Amino acid sequence: MTDAPPTVPPGRHEQARPVPAGGEAGLVPAPTVTTYPMTFTGQAGEYFRIWIVNSALTIVTLGLYLPWARVRQRQYFYGHTWVDGHNFEYTANPLALLRGYLVVGALFLAYSLALNVQFRGWEYVAGVIGLAYVVLYPWLVMKSLRFLAVSTTHRGLRFRHYGKAGGAYAAYGLANLASGLTAGLALPWAWFMQRRYQVENAAYGDARATFRGDVGHFYVIGLTGLAVAIGGGVLLGVGGFLLVALLTGVLDSLGGDVLNGPISTATLVMIGALYLAFLALYAVAWQYVRAATMRSVLNGVEIGGVVRTGATFSPWRLVWIGVSNTAAQVLTLGLATPWAAVRRARYVVSGVQVRAITPLDDFAASQAPPENALGEAATELLDINLGF
């Protein structure tokens, strides 16, 4: 599946500008910067076969196959993502994931039964599980990041995540609380804190990563998304009002009944369509925020002081891909899902580069103890978004 690297050009070498060595010592030799473009070699038809088998086995086994399906999916996408002639690898053990899935799934089932069946004492069951989720949320995020990192390798070296619980509770607990208390004004700051926690605790081999991002970029992203939502909402509202007025005028001219006539049904349909349009507008704004945040973070990652990542993909193009992918998936009743996933991955990966002033072979391995998969299972089953 990933036997041969893609036929991509080797890294492009550039001479960096010389820098003063301080005082009167003159200039030190400038390092050579090599740019390694990332490539994605996955094919929609190839992934469709994996996806359809995963879906069928997950249904037949009542969800027990889900960990194996998740591992196979990630192995495919990681295995077809290349840098400097080497692909990434996902090495998670499905059995470890299954244990986490069973624990989280049992708790989620008990919570759902308590809310829907309302057996005796259901308030206590739902309350305890709900409170536990809120309290443990930052810890689950930390465990998930650790498991995801230690399950990822490149050139035989594992990634690591050294995040501690204190940092997780600050980034995902206090920051989210501050966002809520300020009616969303602190939300971009919370995004910044969370991405900084993700990046600055990450490591490739024994090289720690640092985050060079600025909180101001997150406010620009948030304000742009808000402007899209408000501006689009105003346009939709004005357009909807004019259409309703037009239909009402037509009905009046025909002597019909606004509430019971045939045009009233059309009016209701139009109101429903406007409601869906508002939801789509919100989705577009949110997709822009996610895409722009991912690009901003990738442009701010530095590893070991010698490697930086860069992203040049367009957030708006990514929004368009997301919208058209969703339309294709709806029209094909989900059968276009593999094509949509491959299409998005190909575009994102093609817009990412790695710039290094030392050969990537120079990185050394570090000891990587095994990580519990409970956090990973929780983020998957409870749809906790950890992506950039």
Short mmCIF file of C-alpha atoms in Angstrom, two decimals:
data_model
loop_
_atom_site.label_atom_id
_atom_site.label_comp_id
_atom_site.label_asym_id
_atom_site.label_seq_id
_atom_site.Cartn_x
_atom_site.Cartn_y
_atom_site.Cartn_z
CA MET A 1 0.00 0.00 0.00
CA THR A 2 2.81 2.41 0.81
CA ASP A 3 5.77 0.53 -0.60
CA ALA A 4 7.13 3.16 -2.95
CA PRO A 5 7.62 6.85 -2.28
CA PRO A 6 6.04 9.32 -4.68
CA THR A 7 8.02 10.68 -7.56
CA VAL A 8 8.55 14.12 -6.09
CA PRO A 9 11.53 16.38 -6.57
CA PRO A 10 14.13 16.33 -3.80
CA GLY A 11 14.24 19.07 -1.24
CA ARG A 12 14.94 22.53 -2.63
CA HIS A 13 18.03 24.16 -1.14
CA GLU A 14 18.35 27.87 -0.41
CA GLN A 15 21.06 29.90 1.23
CA ALA A 16 19.72 31.79 4.19
CA ARG A 17 20.77 35.40 4.76
CA PRO A 18 23.94 35.70 6.85
CA VAL A 19 23.41 37.01 10.33
CA PRO A 20 25.70 39.20 12.46
CA ALA A 21 27.64 37.28 15.07
CA GLY A 22 27.61 40.24 17.43
CA GLY A 23 30.07 43.02 18.03
CA GLU A 24 32.67 43.36 15.34
CA ALA A 25 33.05 39.73 14.52
CA GLY A 26 31.36 40.14 11.15
CA LEU A 27 28.97 37.63 9.68
CA VAL A 28 28.63 33.95 10.47
CA PRO A 29 28.10 31.50 7.59
CA ALA A 30 24.46 31.29 6.62
CA PRO A 31 22.88 27.86 6.95
CA THR A 32 21.42 26.14 3.95
CA VAL A 33 17.65 25.89 4.17
CA THR A 34 16.13 22.86 2.49
CA THR A 35 12.43 22.86 1.70
CA TYR A 36 10.69 19.50 1.63
CA PRO A 37 7.20 19.59 0.09
CA MET A 38 4.64 17.20 1.52
CA THR A 39 2.73 14.99 -0.88
CA PHE A 40 -0.33 12.79 -0.61
CA THR A 41 -0.62 9.73 -2.87
CA GLY A 42 -3.96 8.30 -1.76
CA GLN A 43 -6.57 7.46 -4.39
CA ALA A 44 -10.34 7.68 -3.95
CA GLY A 45 -11.01 4.28 -5.54
CA GLU A 46 -8.37 2.60 -3.39
CA TYR A 47 -9.68 4.15 -0.17
CA PHE A 48 -13.29 3.38 -1.14
CA ARG A 49 -12.57 -0.34 -0.83
CA ILE A 50 -11.17 0.15 2.68
CA TRP A 51 -14.03 2.43 3.67
CA ILE A 52 -16.81 0.13 2.44
CA VAL A 53 -15.31 -2.90 4.20
CA ASN A 54 -14.83 -0.88 7.40
CA SER A 55 -18.43 0.34 7.27
CA ALA A 56 -19.86 -3.13 6.62
CA LEU A 57 -17.86 -4.83 9.37
CA THR A 58 -18.65 -2.07 11.87
CA ILE A 59 -22.37 -2.54 11.22
CA VAL A 60 -22.24 -6.34 11.28
CA THR A 61 -20.29 -6.39 14.57
CA LEU A 62 -22.53 -3.73 16.17
CA GLY A 63 -19.61 -1.33 16.43
CA LEU A 64 -16.99 -3.71 17.87
CA TYR A 65 -14.94 -3.44 14.68
CA LEU A 66 -14.78 0.36 15.00
CA PRO A 67 -11.23 0.44 16.51
CA TRP A 68 -9.88 -1.69 13.66
CA ALA A 69 -11.70 0.50 11.16
CA ARG A 70 -10.21 3.62 12.71
CA VAL A 71 -6.70 2.15 12.65
CA ARG A 72 -7.03 1.02 9.03
CA GLN A 73 -8.32 4.45 8.01
CA ARG A 74 -5.48 6.31 9.70
CA GLN A 75 -2.89 3.86 8.45
CA TYR A 76 -4.08 4.57 4.92
CA PHE A 77 -3.94 8.36 5.22
CA TYR A 78 -0.72 8.42 7.22
CA GLY A 79 0.90 5.90 4.89
CA HIS A 80 0.13 8.01 1.83
CA THR A 81 1.52 11.24 3.32
CA TRP A 82 5.16 11.72 2.40
CA VAL A 83 8.01 14.03 3.38
CA ASP A 84 11.52 13.65 2.02
CA GLY A 85 10.79 10.23 0.56
CA HIS A 86 9.40 8.78 3.79
CA ASN A 87 5.78 8.29 4.71
CA PHE A 88 4.14 8.66 8.11
CA GLU A 89 2.92 5.60 9.96
CA TYR A 90 0.11 5.04 12.44
CA THR A 91 0.99 2.24 14.83
CA ALA A 92 -1.88 2.18 17.33
CA ASN A 93 -3.03 -1.19 18.64
CA PRO A 94 -6.73 -1.75 17.85
CA LEU A 95 -7.14 -3.86 20.99
CA ALA A 96 -5.96 -0.94 23.14
CA LEU A 97 -8.47 1.28 21.38
CA LEU A 98 -11.21 -1.33 21.85
CA ARG A 99 -10.77 -1.30 25.63
CA GLY A 100 -11.09 2.48 25.67
CA TYR A 101 -14.08 2.39 23.31
CA LEU A 102 -15.87 -0.15 25.54
CA VAL A 103 -15.38 1.96 28.68
CA VAL A 104 -16.47 5.21 27.04
CA GLY A 105 -19.25 3.48 25.08
CA ALA A 106 -20.68 1.92 28.27
CA LEU A 107 -20.73 5.29 30.02
CA PHE A 108 -22.31 6.98 27.00
CA LEU A 109 -24.95 4.22 26.78
CA ALA A 110 -25.79 4.58 30.47
CA TYR A 111 -26.09 8.34 30.06
CA SER A 112 -28.36 8.01 27.02
CA LEU A 113 -30.58 5.41 28.72
CA ALA A 114 -30.88 7.60 31.79
CA LEU A 115 -32.06 10.55 29.72
CA ASN A 116 -34.39 8.64 27.41
CA VAL A 117 -35.77 5.82 29.57
CA GLN A 118 -35.69 7.78 32.84
CA PHE A 119 -35.53 4.74 35.09
CA ARG A 120 -35.53 5.13 38.85
CA GLY A 121 -32.61 7.29 39.94
CA TRP A 122 -31.83 8.35 36.37
CA GLU A 123 -31.11 11.90 37.53
CA TYR A 124 -28.17 10.73 39.62
CA VAL A 125 -26.76 8.50 36.88
CA ALA A 126 -26.98 11.22 34.23
CA GLY A 127 -25.74 13.86 36.63
CA VAL A 128 -22.70 11.90 37.77
CA ILE A 129 -21.69 10.91 34.23
CA GLY A 130 -22.28 14.43 32.88
CA LEU A 131 -20.31 16.01 35.72
CA ALA A 132 -17.49 13.48 35.27
CA TYR A 133 -17.30 14.35 31.59
CA VAL A 134 -17.04 18.08 32.29
CA VAL A 135 -14.43 17.60 35.01
CA LEU A 136 -12.37 15.05 33.06
CA TYR A 137 -12.60 16.74 29.65
CA PRO A 138 -9.15 18.43 29.79
CA TRP A 139 -7.57 15.24 31.11
CA LEU A 140 -9.14 13.21 28.28
CA VAL A 141 -7.77 15.69 25.76
CA MET A 142 -4.29 15.32 27.27
CA LYS A 143 -4.50 11.51 27.13
CA SER A 144 -5.72 11.62 23.54
CA LEU A 145 -2.88 13.89 22.42
CA ARG A 146 -0.35 11.63 24.09
CA PHE A 147 -1.79 8.49 22.52
CA LEU A 148 -2.06 10.05 19.08
CA ALA A 149 1.53 11.30 19.19
CA VAL A 150 3.12 8.09 20.40
CA SER A 151 1.17 6.18 17.73
CA THR A 152 2.65 8.33 14.94
CA THR A 153 6.09 7.73 13.40
CA HIS A 154 8.13 9.15 10.54
CA ARG A 155 11.46 7.76 9.40
CA GLY A 156 11.13 5.23 12.22
CA LEU A 157 11.01 7.95 14.91
CA ARG A 158 8.00 8.36 17.14
CA PHE A 159 6.31 11.63 17.91
CA ARG A 160 5.67 12.37 21.56
CA HIS A 161 3.46 14.64 23.59
CA TYR A 162 4.66 15.72 27.03
CA GLY A 163 1.52 17.61 28.01
CA LYS A 164 0.67 17.60 31.71
CA ALA A 165 -2.75 17.69 33.33
CA GLY A 166 -2.16 21.18 34.75
CA GLY A 167 -1.53 22.62 31.30
CA ALA A 168 -4.55 20.80 29.89
CA TYR A 169 -6.85 22.17 32.58
CA ALA A 170 -5.52 25.68 31.93
CA ALA A 171 -5.93 25.45 28.14
CA TYR A 172 -9.14 23.44 27.91
CA GLY A 173 -10.72 24.24 31.27
CA LEU A 174 -9.94 27.77 32.39
CA ALA A 175 -9.65 29.14 28.85
CA ASN A 176 -13.04 27.74 27.83
CA LEU A 177 -14.53 29.04 31.09
CA ALA A 178 -13.12 32.49 30.39
CA SER A 179 -14.60 32.36 26.92
CA GLY A 180 -18.02 31.59 28.35
CA LEU A 181 -17.83 34.27 31.03
CA THR A 182 -16.86 36.94 28.47
CA ALA A 183 -19.65 36.00 26.03
CA GLY A 184 -17.10 34.69 23.52
CA LEU A 185 -14.70 37.64 23.63
CA ALA A 186 -11.97 35.38 25.00
CA LEU A 187 -12.71 32.55 22.56
CA PRO A 188 -9.78 33.35 20.18
CA TRP A 189 -7.51 33.50 23.21
CA ALA A 190 -8.78 30.05 24.22
CA TRP A 191 -7.99 28.74 20.72
CA PHE A 192 -4.50 30.19 21.03
CA MET A 193 -3.94 28.60 24.44
CA GLN A 194 -5.14 25.22 23.21
CA ARG A 195 -3.00 25.19 20.05
CA ARG A 196 0.01 26.35 22.02
CA TYR A 197 -0.56 23.51 24.48
CA GLN A 198 -0.79 21.04 21.60
CA VAL A 199 2.34 22.23 19.82
CA GLU A 200 4.71 23.17 22.64
CA ASN A 201 4.29 19.80 24.33
CA ALA A 202 4.89 17.88 21.11
CA ALA A 203 8.20 16.36 20.11
CA TYR A 204 9.67 14.49 17.17
CA GLY A 205 12.15 11.98 18.49
CA ASP A 206 14.07 13.89 21.16
CA ALA A 207 13.44 17.32 19.57
CA ARG A 208 10.80 19.46 21.27
CA ALA A 209 8.49 21.70 19.28
CA THR A 210 7.84 25.36 19.94
CA PHE A 211 4.91 27.51 18.87
CA ARG A 212 5.70 30.82 17.21
CA GLY A 213 2.09 31.83 16.71
CA ASP A 214 0.55 35.06 17.98
CA VAL A 215 -2.78 35.45 19.73
CA GLY A 216 -3.57 38.40 17.45
CA HIS A 217 -3.84 36.06 14.46
CA PHE A 218 -6.53 34.09 16.25
CA TYR A 219 -8.54 37.26 16.88
CA VAL A 220 -8.27 38.17 13.18
CA ILE A 221 -9.51 34.70 12.28
CA GLY A 222 -12.34 34.88 14.78
CA LEU A 223 -13.43 38.34 13.66
CA THR A 224 -13.37 37.27 10.01
CA GLY A 225 -15.55 34.26 10.79
CA LEU A 226 -17.90 36.49 12.79
CA ALA A 227 -18.09 39.01 9.94
CA VAL A 228 -18.96 36.22 7.51
CA ALA A 229 -21.70 34.96 9.82
CA ILE A 230 -23.18 38.41 10.53
CA GLY A 231 -22.83 39.77 7.00
CA GLY A 232 -24.26 36.65 5.42
CA GLY A 233 -27.03 36.57 8.03
CA VAL A 234 -28.04 40.15 7.24
CA LEU A 235 -28.12 39.42 3.51
CA LEU A 236 -30.18 36.28 4.04
CA GLY A 237 -32.53 38.09 6.40
CA VAL A 238 -33.12 40.99 4.01
CA GLY A 239 -33.54 38.63 1.07
CA GLY A 240 -35.96 36.47 3.02
CA PHE A 241 -37.99 39.47 4.16
CA LEU A 242 -38.29 40.73 0.59
CA LEU A 243 -39.38 37.33 -0.65
CA VAL A 244 -42.02 37.00 2.07
CA ALA A 245 -43.29 40.51 1.27
CA LEU A 246 -43.41 39.63 -2.41
CA LEU A 247 -45.34 36.43 -1.81
CA THR A 248 -47.74 38.18 0.55
CA GLY A 249 -48.35 40.87 -2.04
CA VAL A 250 -49.06 38.26 -4.69
CA LEU A 251 -51.47 36.50 -2.34
CA ASP A 252 -53.27 39.71 -1.53
CA SER A 253 -53.64 40.53 -5.19
CA LEU A 254 -55.22 37.10 -5.72
CA GLY A 255 -57.52 37.54 -2.73
CA GLY A 256 -56.06 34.52 -0.95
CA ASP A 257 -55.58 33.77 2.71
CA VAL A 258 -52.10 34.27 4.02
CA LEU A 259 -52.41 31.56 6.63
CA ASN A 260 -54.48 28.96 4.82
CA GLY A 261 -53.99 29.60 1.13
CA PRO A 262 -51.69 27.70 -1.18
CA ILE A 263 -49.02 30.41 -1.07
CA SER A 264 -48.79 30.08 2.72
CA THR A 265 -47.34 26.62 2.19
CA ALA A 266 -44.75 28.10 -0.12
CA THR A 267 -44.01 30.71 2.50
CA LEU A 268 -43.44 28.05 5.12
CA VAL A 269 -41.18 26.16 2.73
CA MET A 270 -39.25 29.34 2.12
CA ILE A 271 -38.86 29.95 5.85
CA GLY A 272 -37.57 26.41 6.20
CA ALA A 273 -35.13 26.99 3.37
CA LEU A 274 -33.93 30.19 5.03
CA TYR A 275 -33.40 28.30 8.27
CA LEU A 276 -31.26 25.74 6.44
CA ALA A 277 -29.41 28.58 4.73
CA PHE A 278 -28.57 30.09 8.13
CA LEU A 279 -27.26 26.73 9.30
CA ALA A 280 -25.14 26.43 6.14
CA LEU A 281 -23.84 29.96 6.69
CA TYR A 282 -22.82 29.07 10.22
CA ALA A 283 -21.09 25.93 8.90
CA VAL A 284 -19.20 27.99 6.31
CA ALA A 285 -18.03 30.49 8.92
CA TRP A 286 -16.93 27.70 11.24
CA GLN A 287 -15.13 25.84 8.45
CA TYR A 288 -13.26 29.03 7.62
CA VAL A 289 -12.20 29.40 11.26
CA ARG A 290 -10.94 25.83 11.36
CA ALA A 291 -9.08 26.07 8.04
CA ALA A 292 -7.49 29.43 8.83
CA THR A 293 -6.51 28.22 12.30
CA MET A 294 -4.88 25.11 10.84
CA ARG A 295 -2.84 27.22 8.41
CA SER A 296 -1.86 29.68 11.11
CA VAL A 297 -0.71 26.92 13.45
CA LEU A 298 1.26 25.11 10.74
CA ASN A 299 3.03 28.38 9.97
CA GLY A 300 4.05 28.69 13.60
CA VAL A 301 5.55 25.28 14.37
CA GLU A 302 9.28 24.92 14.94
CA ILE A 303 10.96 21.64 15.90
CA GLY A 304 14.29 21.47 17.64
CA GLY A 305 15.21 24.96 16.46
CA VAL A 306 16.15 23.58 13.03
CA VAL A 307 12.87 22.66 11.35
CA ARG A 308 9.83 24.78 10.61
CA THR A 309 6.58 23.87 8.94
CA GLY A 310 4.75 26.13 6.54
CA ALA A 311 1.30 26.13 4.96
CA THR A 312 0.23 27.91 1.79
CA PHE A 313 -3.23 26.44 1.18
CA SER A 314 -6.15 28.83 1.00
CA PRO A 315 -8.69 28.64 3.85
CA TRP A 316 -11.45 29.76 1.49
CA ARG A 317 -10.55 27.06 -1.02
CA LEU A 318 -10.73 24.59 1.84
CA VAL A 319 -14.17 25.95 2.74
CA TRP A 320 -15.31 25.41 -0.84
CA ILE A 321 -13.95 21.86 -0.78
CA GLY A 322 -15.83 21.23 2.47
CA VAL A 323 -19.10 22.63 1.12
CA SER A 324 -18.91 20.79 -2.21
CA ASN A 325 -17.82 17.59 -0.44
CA THR A 326 -20.87 17.79 1.82
CA ALA A 327 -23.15 18.33 -1.17
CA ALA A 328 -21.61 15.34 -2.97
CA GLN A 329 -22.00 13.15 0.13
CA VAL A 330 -25.67 14.12 0.54
CA LEU A 331 -26.48 13.56 -3.13
CA THR A 332 -24.77 10.13 -3.15
CA LEU A 333 -26.20 9.07 0.24
CA GLY A 334 -22.71 8.96 1.70
CA LEU A 335 -21.03 6.92 -1.03
CA ALA A 336 -18.84 9.89 -1.96
CA THR A 337 -17.33 10.01 1.55
CA PRO A 338 -14.02 8.32 0.54
CA TRP A 339 -13.66 10.61 -2.48
CA ALA A 340 -14.35 13.65 -0.27
CA ALA A 341 -11.80 12.58 2.35
CA VAL A 342 -9.08 11.93 -0.23
CA ARG A 343 -9.83 15.18 -2.06
CA ARG A 344 -9.52 17.24 1.13
CA ALA A 345 -6.36 15.47 2.29
CA ARG A 346 -4.68 15.89 -1.09
CA TYR A 347 -5.35 19.63 -1.14
CA VAL A 348 -4.23 20.27 2.45
CA VAL A 349 -1.08 18.16 2.23
CA SER A 350 -0.06 19.69 -1.11
CA GLY A 351 -0.02 23.08 0.61
CA VAL A 352 2.32 22.09 3.47
CA GLN A 353 6.11 22.26 3.43
CA VAL A 354 8.87 21.42 5.87
CA ARG A 355 11.89 23.75 5.92
CA ALA A 356 15.03 22.50 7.64
CA ILE A 357 18.60 23.68 8.15
CA THR A 358 19.77 20.18 9.05
CA PRO A 359 19.12 16.81 7.41
CA LEU A 360 15.98 15.16 8.74
CA ASP A 361 18.09 12.05 9.37
CA ASP A 362 19.85 13.91 12.20
CA PHE A 363 16.91 13.57 14.56
CA ALA A 364 17.36 10.95 17.25
CA ALA A 365 14.84 8.71 18.94
CA SER A 366 13.70 9.06 22.53
CA GLN A 367 12.18 6.53 24.85
CA ALA A 368 8.42 6.41 24.35
CA PRO A 369 6.45 4.61 27.07
CA PRO A 370 3.05 3.18 26.09
CA GLU A 371 0.03 5.45 26.49
CA ASN A 372 -3.49 4.59 27.60
CA ALA A 373 -6.05 4.73 24.77
CA LEU A 374 -8.94 5.88 26.97
CA GLY A 375 -8.53 9.52 26.02
CA GLU A 376 -8.33 8.69 22.33
CA ALA A 377 -11.52 6.61 22.57
CA ALA A 378 -13.28 9.45 24.37
CA THR A 379 -12.32 12.06 21.80
CA GLU A 380 -13.43 9.78 18.98
CA LEU A 381 -16.76 8.62 20.43
CA LEU A 382 -17.72 11.94 22.00
CA ASP A 383 -16.63 13.91 18.92
CA ILE A 384 -14.12 16.07 20.74
CA ASN A 385 -12.35 18.13 18.13
CA LEU A 386 -8.57 18.22 18.59
CA GLY A 387 -7.62 19.19 15.06
CA PHE A 388 -5.77 22.39 14.21
#
